[in-house]
Coordinates of C-alpha atoms in Angstrom, one line a residue:
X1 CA 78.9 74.6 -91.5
X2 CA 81.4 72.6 -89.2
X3 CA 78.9 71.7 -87.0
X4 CA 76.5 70.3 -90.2
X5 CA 79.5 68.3 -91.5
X6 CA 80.2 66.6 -88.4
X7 CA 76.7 65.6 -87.9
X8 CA 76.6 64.6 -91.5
X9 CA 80.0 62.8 -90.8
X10 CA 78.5 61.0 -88.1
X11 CA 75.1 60.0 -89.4
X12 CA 76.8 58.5 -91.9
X13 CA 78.8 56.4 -90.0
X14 CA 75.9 54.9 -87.7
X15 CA 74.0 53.9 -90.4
X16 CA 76.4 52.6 -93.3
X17 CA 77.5 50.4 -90.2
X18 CA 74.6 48.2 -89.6
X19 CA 72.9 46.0 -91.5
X20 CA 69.9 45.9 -93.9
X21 CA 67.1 45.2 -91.0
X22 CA 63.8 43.6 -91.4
X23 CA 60.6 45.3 -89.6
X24 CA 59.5 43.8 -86.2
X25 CA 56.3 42.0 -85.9
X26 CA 55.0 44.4 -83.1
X27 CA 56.1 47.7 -85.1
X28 CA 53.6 46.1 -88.0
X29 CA 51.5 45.3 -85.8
X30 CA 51.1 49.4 -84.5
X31 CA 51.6 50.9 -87.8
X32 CA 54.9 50.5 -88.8
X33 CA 55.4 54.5 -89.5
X34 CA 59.1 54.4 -90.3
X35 CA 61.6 51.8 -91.3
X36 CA 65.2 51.7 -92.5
X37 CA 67.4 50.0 -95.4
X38 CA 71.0 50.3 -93.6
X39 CA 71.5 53.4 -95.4
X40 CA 68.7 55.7 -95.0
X41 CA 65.6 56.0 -92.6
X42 CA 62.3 56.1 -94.2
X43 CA 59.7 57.9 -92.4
X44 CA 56.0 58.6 -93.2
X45 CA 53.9 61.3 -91.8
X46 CA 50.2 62.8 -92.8
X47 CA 51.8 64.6 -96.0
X48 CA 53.8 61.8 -97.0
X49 CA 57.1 60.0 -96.9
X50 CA 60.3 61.0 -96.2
X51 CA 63.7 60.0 -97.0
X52 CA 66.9 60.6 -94.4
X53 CA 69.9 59.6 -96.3
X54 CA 73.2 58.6 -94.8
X55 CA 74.9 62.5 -95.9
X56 CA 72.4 64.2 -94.1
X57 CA 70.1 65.2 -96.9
X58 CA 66.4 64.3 -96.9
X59 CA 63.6 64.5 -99.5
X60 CA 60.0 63.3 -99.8
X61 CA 59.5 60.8 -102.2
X62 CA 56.1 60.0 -102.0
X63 CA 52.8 62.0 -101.2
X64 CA 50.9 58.9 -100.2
X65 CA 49.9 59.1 -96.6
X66 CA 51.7 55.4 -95.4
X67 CA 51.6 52.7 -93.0
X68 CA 53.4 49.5 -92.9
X69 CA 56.7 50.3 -93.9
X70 CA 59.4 48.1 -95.0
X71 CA 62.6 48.2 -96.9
X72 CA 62.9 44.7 -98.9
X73 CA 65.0 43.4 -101.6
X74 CA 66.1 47.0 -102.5
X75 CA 62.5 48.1 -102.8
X76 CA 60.2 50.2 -100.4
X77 CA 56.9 48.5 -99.4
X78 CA 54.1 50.2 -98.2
X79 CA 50.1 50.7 -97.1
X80 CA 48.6 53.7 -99.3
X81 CA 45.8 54.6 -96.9
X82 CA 42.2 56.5 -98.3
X83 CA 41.1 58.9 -96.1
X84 CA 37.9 60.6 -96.0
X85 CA 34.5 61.6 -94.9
X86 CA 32.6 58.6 -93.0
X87 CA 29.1 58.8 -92.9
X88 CA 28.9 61.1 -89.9
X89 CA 31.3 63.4 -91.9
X90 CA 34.4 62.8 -89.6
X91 CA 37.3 62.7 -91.5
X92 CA 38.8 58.4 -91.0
X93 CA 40.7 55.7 -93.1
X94 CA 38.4 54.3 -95.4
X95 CA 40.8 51.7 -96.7
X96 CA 43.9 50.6 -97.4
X97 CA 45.9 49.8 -100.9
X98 CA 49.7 47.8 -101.0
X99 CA 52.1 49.1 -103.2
X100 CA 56.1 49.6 -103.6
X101 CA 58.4 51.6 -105.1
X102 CA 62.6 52.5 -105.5
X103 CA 64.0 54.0 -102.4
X104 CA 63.6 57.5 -104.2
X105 CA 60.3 57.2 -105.1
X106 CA 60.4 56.3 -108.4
X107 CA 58.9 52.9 -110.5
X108 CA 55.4 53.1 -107.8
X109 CA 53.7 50.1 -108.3
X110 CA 50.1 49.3 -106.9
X111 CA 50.4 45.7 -105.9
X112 CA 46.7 44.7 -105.0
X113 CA 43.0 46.5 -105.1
X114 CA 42.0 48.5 -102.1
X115 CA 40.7 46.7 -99.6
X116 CA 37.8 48.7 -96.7
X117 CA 38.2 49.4 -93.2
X118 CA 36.2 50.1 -90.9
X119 CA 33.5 48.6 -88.4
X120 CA 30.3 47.1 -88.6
X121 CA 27.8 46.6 -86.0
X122 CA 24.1 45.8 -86.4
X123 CA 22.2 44.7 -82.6
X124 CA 19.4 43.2 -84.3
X125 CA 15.4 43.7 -83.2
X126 CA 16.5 42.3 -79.8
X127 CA 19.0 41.0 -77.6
X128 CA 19.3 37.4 -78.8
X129 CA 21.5 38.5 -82.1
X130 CA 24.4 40.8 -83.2
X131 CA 26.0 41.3 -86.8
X132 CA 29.9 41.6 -86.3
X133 CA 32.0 42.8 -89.4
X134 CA 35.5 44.1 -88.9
X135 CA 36.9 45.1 -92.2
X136 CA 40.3 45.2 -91.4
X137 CA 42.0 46.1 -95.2
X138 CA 45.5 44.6 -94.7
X139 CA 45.9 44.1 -91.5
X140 CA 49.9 43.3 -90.3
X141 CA 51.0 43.7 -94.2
X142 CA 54.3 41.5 -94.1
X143 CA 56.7 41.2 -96.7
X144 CA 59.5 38.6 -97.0
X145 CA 61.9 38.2 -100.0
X146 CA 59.6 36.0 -101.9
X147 CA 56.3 36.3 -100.2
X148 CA 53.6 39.1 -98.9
X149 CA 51.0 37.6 -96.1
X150 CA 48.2 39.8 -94.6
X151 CA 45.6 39.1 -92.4
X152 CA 42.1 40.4 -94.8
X153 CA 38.6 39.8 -95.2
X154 CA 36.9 37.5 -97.8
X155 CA 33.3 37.4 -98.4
X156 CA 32.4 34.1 -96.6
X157 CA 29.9 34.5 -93.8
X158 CA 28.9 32.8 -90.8
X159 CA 27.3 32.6 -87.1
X160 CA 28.6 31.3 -83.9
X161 CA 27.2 31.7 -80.0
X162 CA 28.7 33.4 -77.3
X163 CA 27.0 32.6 -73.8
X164 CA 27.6 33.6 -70.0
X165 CA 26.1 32.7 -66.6
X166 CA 25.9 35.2 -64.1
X167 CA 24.0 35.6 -60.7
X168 CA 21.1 38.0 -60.9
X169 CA 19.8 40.0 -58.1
X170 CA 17.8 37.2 -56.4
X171 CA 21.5 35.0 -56.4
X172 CA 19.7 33.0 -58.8
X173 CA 22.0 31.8 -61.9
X174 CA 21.2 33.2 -65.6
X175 CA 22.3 32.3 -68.8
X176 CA 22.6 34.4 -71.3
X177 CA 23.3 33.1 -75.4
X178 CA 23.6 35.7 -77.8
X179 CA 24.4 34.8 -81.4
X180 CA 26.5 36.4 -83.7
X181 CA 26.9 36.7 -87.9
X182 CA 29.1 37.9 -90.1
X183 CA 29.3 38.8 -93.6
X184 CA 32.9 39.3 -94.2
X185 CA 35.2 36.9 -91.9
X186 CA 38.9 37.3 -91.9
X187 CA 41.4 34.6 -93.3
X188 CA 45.0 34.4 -94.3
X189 CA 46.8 35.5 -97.1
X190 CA 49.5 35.2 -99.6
X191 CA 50.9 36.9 -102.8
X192 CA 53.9 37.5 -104.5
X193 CA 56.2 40.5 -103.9
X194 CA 55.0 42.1 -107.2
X195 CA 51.4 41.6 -106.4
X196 CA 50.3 38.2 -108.3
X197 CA 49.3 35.1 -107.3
X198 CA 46.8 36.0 -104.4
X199 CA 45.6 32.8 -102.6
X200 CA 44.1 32.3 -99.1
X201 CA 46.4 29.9 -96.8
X202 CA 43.4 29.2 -94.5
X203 CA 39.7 29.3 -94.4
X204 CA 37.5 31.9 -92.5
X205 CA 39.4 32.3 -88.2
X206 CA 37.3 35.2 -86.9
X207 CA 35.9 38.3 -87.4
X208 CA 38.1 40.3 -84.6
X209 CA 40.9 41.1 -83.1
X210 CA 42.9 39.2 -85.7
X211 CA 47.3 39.4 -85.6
X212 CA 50.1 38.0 -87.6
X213 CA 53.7 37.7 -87.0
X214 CA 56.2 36.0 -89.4
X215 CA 59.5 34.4 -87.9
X216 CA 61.9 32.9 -91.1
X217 CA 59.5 29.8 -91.7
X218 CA 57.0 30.0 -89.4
X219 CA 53.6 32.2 -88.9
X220 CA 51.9 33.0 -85.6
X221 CA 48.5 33.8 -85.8
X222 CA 46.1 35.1 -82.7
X223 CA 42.7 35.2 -84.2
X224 CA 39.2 35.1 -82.9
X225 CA 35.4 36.1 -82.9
X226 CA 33.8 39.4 -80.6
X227 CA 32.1 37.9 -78.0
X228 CA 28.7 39.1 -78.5
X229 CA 28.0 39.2 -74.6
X230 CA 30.8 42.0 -73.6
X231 CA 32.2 42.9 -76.8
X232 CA 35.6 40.9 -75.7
X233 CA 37.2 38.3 -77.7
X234 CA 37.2 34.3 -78.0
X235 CA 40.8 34.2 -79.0
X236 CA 42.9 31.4 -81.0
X237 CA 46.6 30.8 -81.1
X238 CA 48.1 28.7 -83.9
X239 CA 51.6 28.7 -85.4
X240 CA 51.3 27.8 -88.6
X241 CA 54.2 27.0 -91.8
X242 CA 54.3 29.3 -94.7
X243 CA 52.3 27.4 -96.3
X244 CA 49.3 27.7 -94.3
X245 CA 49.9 24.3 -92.3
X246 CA 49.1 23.7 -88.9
X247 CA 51.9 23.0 -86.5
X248 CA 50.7 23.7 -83.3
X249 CA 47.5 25.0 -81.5
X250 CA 47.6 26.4 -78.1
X251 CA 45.2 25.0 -75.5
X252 CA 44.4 27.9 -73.2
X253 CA 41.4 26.6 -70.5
X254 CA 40.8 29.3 -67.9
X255 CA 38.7 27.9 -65.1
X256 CA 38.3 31.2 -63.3
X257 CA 36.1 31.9 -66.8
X258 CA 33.8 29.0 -67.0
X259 CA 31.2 31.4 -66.5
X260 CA 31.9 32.7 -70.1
X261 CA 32.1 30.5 -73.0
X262 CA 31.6 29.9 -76.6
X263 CA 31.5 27.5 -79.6
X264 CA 34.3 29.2 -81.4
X265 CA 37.5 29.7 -78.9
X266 CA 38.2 30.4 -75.2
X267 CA 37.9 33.8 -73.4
X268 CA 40.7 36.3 -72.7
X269 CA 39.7 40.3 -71.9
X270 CA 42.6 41.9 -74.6
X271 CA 45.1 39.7 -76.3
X272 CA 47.4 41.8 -78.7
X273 CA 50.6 42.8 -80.2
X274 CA 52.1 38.8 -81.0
X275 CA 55.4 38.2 -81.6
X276 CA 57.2 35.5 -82.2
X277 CA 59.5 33.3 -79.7
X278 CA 60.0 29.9 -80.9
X279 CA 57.6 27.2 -80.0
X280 CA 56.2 30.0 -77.8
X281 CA 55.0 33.6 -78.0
X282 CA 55.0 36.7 -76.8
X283 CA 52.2 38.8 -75.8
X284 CA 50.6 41.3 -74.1
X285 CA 47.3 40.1 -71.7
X286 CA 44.8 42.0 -69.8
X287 CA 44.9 40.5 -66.3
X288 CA 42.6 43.5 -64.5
X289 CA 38.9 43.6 -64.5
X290 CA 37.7 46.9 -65.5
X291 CA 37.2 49.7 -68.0
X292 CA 41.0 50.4 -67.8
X293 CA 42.6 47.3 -68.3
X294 CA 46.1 46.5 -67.3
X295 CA 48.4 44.6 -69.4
X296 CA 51.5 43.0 -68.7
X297 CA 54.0 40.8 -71.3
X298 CA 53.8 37.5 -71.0
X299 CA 54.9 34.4 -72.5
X300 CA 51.9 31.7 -73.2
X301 CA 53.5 28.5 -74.3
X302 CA 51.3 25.6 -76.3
X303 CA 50.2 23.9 -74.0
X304 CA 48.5 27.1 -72.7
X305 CA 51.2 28.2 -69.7
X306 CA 51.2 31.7 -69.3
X307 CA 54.9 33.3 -67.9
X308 CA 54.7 37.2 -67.2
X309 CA 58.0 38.3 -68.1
X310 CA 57.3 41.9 -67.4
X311 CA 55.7 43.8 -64.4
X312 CA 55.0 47.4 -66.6
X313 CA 51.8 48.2 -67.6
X314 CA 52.6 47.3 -71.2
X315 CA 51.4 48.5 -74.9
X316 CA 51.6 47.3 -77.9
X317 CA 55.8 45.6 -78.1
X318 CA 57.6 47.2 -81.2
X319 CA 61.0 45.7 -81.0
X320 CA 62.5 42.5 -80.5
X321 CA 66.4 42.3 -81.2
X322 CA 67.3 38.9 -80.1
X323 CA 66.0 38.3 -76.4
X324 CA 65.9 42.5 -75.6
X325 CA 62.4 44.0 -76.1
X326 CA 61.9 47.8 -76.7
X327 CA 58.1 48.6 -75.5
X328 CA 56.1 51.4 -74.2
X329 CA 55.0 51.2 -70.7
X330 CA 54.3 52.3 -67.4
X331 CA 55.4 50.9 -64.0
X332 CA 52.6 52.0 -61.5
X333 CA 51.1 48.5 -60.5
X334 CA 47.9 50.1 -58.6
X335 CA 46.4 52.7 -61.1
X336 CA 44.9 51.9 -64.7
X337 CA 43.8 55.4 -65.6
X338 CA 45.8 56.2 -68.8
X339 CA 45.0 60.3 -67.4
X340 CA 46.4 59.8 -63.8
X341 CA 49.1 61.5 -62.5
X342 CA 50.6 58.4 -60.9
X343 CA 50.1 56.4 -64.0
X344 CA 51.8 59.1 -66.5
X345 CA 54.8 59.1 -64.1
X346 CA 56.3 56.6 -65.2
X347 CA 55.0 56.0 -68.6
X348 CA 57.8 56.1 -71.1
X349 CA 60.0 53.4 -73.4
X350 CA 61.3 50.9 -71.8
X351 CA 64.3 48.1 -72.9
X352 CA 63.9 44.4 -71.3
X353 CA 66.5 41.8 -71.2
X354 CA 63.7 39.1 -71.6
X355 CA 66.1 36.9 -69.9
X356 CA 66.1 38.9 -66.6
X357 CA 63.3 39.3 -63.9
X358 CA 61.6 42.2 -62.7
X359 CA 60.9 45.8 -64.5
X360 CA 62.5 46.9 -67.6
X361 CA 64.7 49.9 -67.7
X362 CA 62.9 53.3 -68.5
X363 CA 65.0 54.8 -72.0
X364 CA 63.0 58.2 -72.1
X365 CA 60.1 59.5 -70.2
X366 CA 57.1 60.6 -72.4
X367 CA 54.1 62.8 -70.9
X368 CA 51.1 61.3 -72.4
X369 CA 49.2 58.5 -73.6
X370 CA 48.0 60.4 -76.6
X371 CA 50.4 59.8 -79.6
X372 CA 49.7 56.2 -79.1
X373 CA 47.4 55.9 -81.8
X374 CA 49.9 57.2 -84.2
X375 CA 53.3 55.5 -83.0
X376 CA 56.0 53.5 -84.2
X377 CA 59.5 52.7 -83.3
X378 CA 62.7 50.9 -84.7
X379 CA 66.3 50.1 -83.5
X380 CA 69.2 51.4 -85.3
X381 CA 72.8 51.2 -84.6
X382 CA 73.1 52.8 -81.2
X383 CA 69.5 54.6 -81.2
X384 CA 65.8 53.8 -80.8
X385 CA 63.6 55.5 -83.4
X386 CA 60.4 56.7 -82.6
X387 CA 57.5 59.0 -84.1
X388 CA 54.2 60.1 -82.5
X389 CA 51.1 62.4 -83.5
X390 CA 53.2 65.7 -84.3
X391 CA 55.1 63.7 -87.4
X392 CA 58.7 64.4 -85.3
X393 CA 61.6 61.8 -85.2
X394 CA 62.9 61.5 -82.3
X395 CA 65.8 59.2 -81.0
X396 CA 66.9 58.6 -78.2
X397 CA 70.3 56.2 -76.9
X398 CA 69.5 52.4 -76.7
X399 CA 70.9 52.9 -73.5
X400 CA 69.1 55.9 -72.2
X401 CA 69.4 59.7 -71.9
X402 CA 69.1 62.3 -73.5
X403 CA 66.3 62.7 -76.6
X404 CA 67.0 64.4 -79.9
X405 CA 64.4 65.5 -82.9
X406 CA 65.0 65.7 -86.2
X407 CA 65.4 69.2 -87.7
X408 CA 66.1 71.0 -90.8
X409 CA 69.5 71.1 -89.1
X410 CA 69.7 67.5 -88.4
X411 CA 69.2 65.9 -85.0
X412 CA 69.3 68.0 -82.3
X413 CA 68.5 68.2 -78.6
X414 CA 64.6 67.7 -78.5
X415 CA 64.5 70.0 -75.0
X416 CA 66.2 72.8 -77.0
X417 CA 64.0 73.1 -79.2
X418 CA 60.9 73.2 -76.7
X419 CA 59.6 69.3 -78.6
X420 CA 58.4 67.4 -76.4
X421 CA 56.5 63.8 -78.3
X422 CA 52.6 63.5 -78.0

């Protein structure tokens, strides 16, 4: 019973002494599993959500199975996603639905219809043509004190070309233009915190691969359409105001991929996880040819200058307090494998002064690539949060060291316990 009232004592203490925090851009933009008000830490797993209060005590308050968390004017905002049967009968999310609610649970309120996800492909009778939807429901759901902006689909279609040259057997150079269509392209938008007053801020900027972050006043958008060549992306920065006004475009030319063009952006292998940095922003680029691309964090100013401001092979960025950046990565430099030995040695969380050179410093070591899909972190007080595929919170010292997993009997040493995350 001591022992239970010190770590109640304690818990208490770390978080009634930090302030109300607004989710990162890159936690929203992998899932955004758990979140916290000052007070308590909300978490959400397969059977629902789950509230840690400041004594110690925890509850579920909500049987929706949630994404996108975020505590907001004394309200909890979430995804409600639909899961179900596909037509193969594997069990996926079939859409998503925005709705909020008090911090126990009570006064739910849906804020918006549900909205599909899910892919479409159709190749067409030949080569020449490919139908590209990507229903993406509400993709990087972002909530501000007055506003709600998502990334969604709207039922305008189109067509662009993708081309590329290449040298066939004979050395001879071929072209190769394939067009694409789609049916449901992806726009901005915006609505009010209780749902009303939905309005598109821009007209149709892809079908793929489509991000949002949201600084105070400004929105940074990465948007684009599949290349229908090699299934990459033609990619488009643009900072924009709330409002849906452009203030800057980013001119990216990359000569080394003239053989590779299109009439609807410029080419980049992966171009993920933005975040916001000023004029500039922050993310993560393939720069490896390959089925196992390597990415590294990089900076890409407007007029297209590309800074790599971390050597790790880098996922999706899920914190960014000031200039430090809390990211999942691995060090090895020579193998891509996400399985290998040498690569999985050094995969684990890493912290970054982004005002220093060379490799971040490792927090806590984790043994496989596989929670990934399912994983979400956030800072508080003196501890990174983070949750993989079991459901377990972990945390683990912003500093490094030991890891601990939240129990029935609070937090306790993860290793004791035999929990391991993945």
């Amino acid at each position: 019973m001591r022992k239970l009232f010190i770590f109640i004592l304690c818990l208490g203490l770390l978080l009634t002494a930090v302030p109300a925090l607004a989710q990162s851009a890159g936690n929203l933009n992998n899932g955004a599993f758990i979140d916290a008000d000052g007070n308590d830490l909300f978490f959400a797993a397969q059977n629902g959500i789950t509230r840690l209060q400041a004594d110690g005590t925890s509850a579920q308050i909500s049987t929706d199975r949630a994404s996108m968390l975020q505590f907001v004017g004394g309200r909890l905002y979430y995804i409600a996603e639909n899961w179900g049967a596909d037509e193969y009968g594997d069990q996926r999310k079939l859409g998503e639905t925005p709705v909020s609610c008090l911090p126990d649970g009570s006064d739910r309120r849906v804020l918006g219809e549900e909205r599909k996800v899910g892919e479409v492909y159709d190749f067409g009778d030949d080569d020449s043509t490919r139908n590209i939807d990507m229903l993406i429901g509400y993709r990087c759901f972002t909530v501000t004190p007055d506003a709600i902006y998502f990334l969604g689909n709207t039922n305008e279609s189109g067509s662009y070309t993708c081309c590329g040259t290449f040298e066939n057997e004979d050395g001879q150079e071929e072209k190769t233009e394939v067009a694409g269509h789609y049916q449901n392209g992806i726009a901005l938008f915006r609505m009010d915190v209780d749902g009303q007053n939905l309005r598109t801020l821009t007209g149709v900027m892809g079908n793929d691969c489509a991000q949002l972050a949201l600084d105070e006043n400004r929105l940074y958008l990465a948007t684009g359409y599949q290349d229908t060549v090699y299934a990459y992306d033609y990619v488009n920065y643009t900072i924009l105001d709330t409002d849906g006004n452009v203030l800057s475009t980013f001119d990216r030319s990359e000569p080394e991929r003239e053989n590779l063009y299109s009439d609807v952006g410029k080419f980049y292998h992966i171009s993920n996880a933005v975040l916001p940095f000023g004029d500039s922003m922050l993310v993560s680029l393939a720069d490896s040819e390959g089925d196992f691309i390597a990415t590294r964090l990089t900076r890409v100013d407007a007029d297209g200058t590309e800074t790599q401001l971390a050597l790790e092979q880098y996922y999706t960025p899920s914190i960014l307090t000031g200039t430090t950046l809390y990211y999942v990565g691995s060090s090895n430099q020579t193998n891509f494998y996400d399985d290998s030995p040498e690569y999985l040695a050094s995969l684990g969380i890493y912290r970054k002064d982004l005002n220093e050179t060379g490799l971040g410093v490792r927090l806590v070591a984790l043994p496989n690539t596989s929670f990934l899909n399912d994983f979400s972190m956030c800072v508080l007080g003196d501890y990174v949060y983070y949750r993989g595929t079991t459901g377990d919170v972990y945390r683990t010292p912003v500093t490094g060291g030991e890891s601990f997993v939240y129990t029935e009997n609070g937090f306790v040493n993860a290793a004791s316990v035999g929990k391991t995350i993945g």
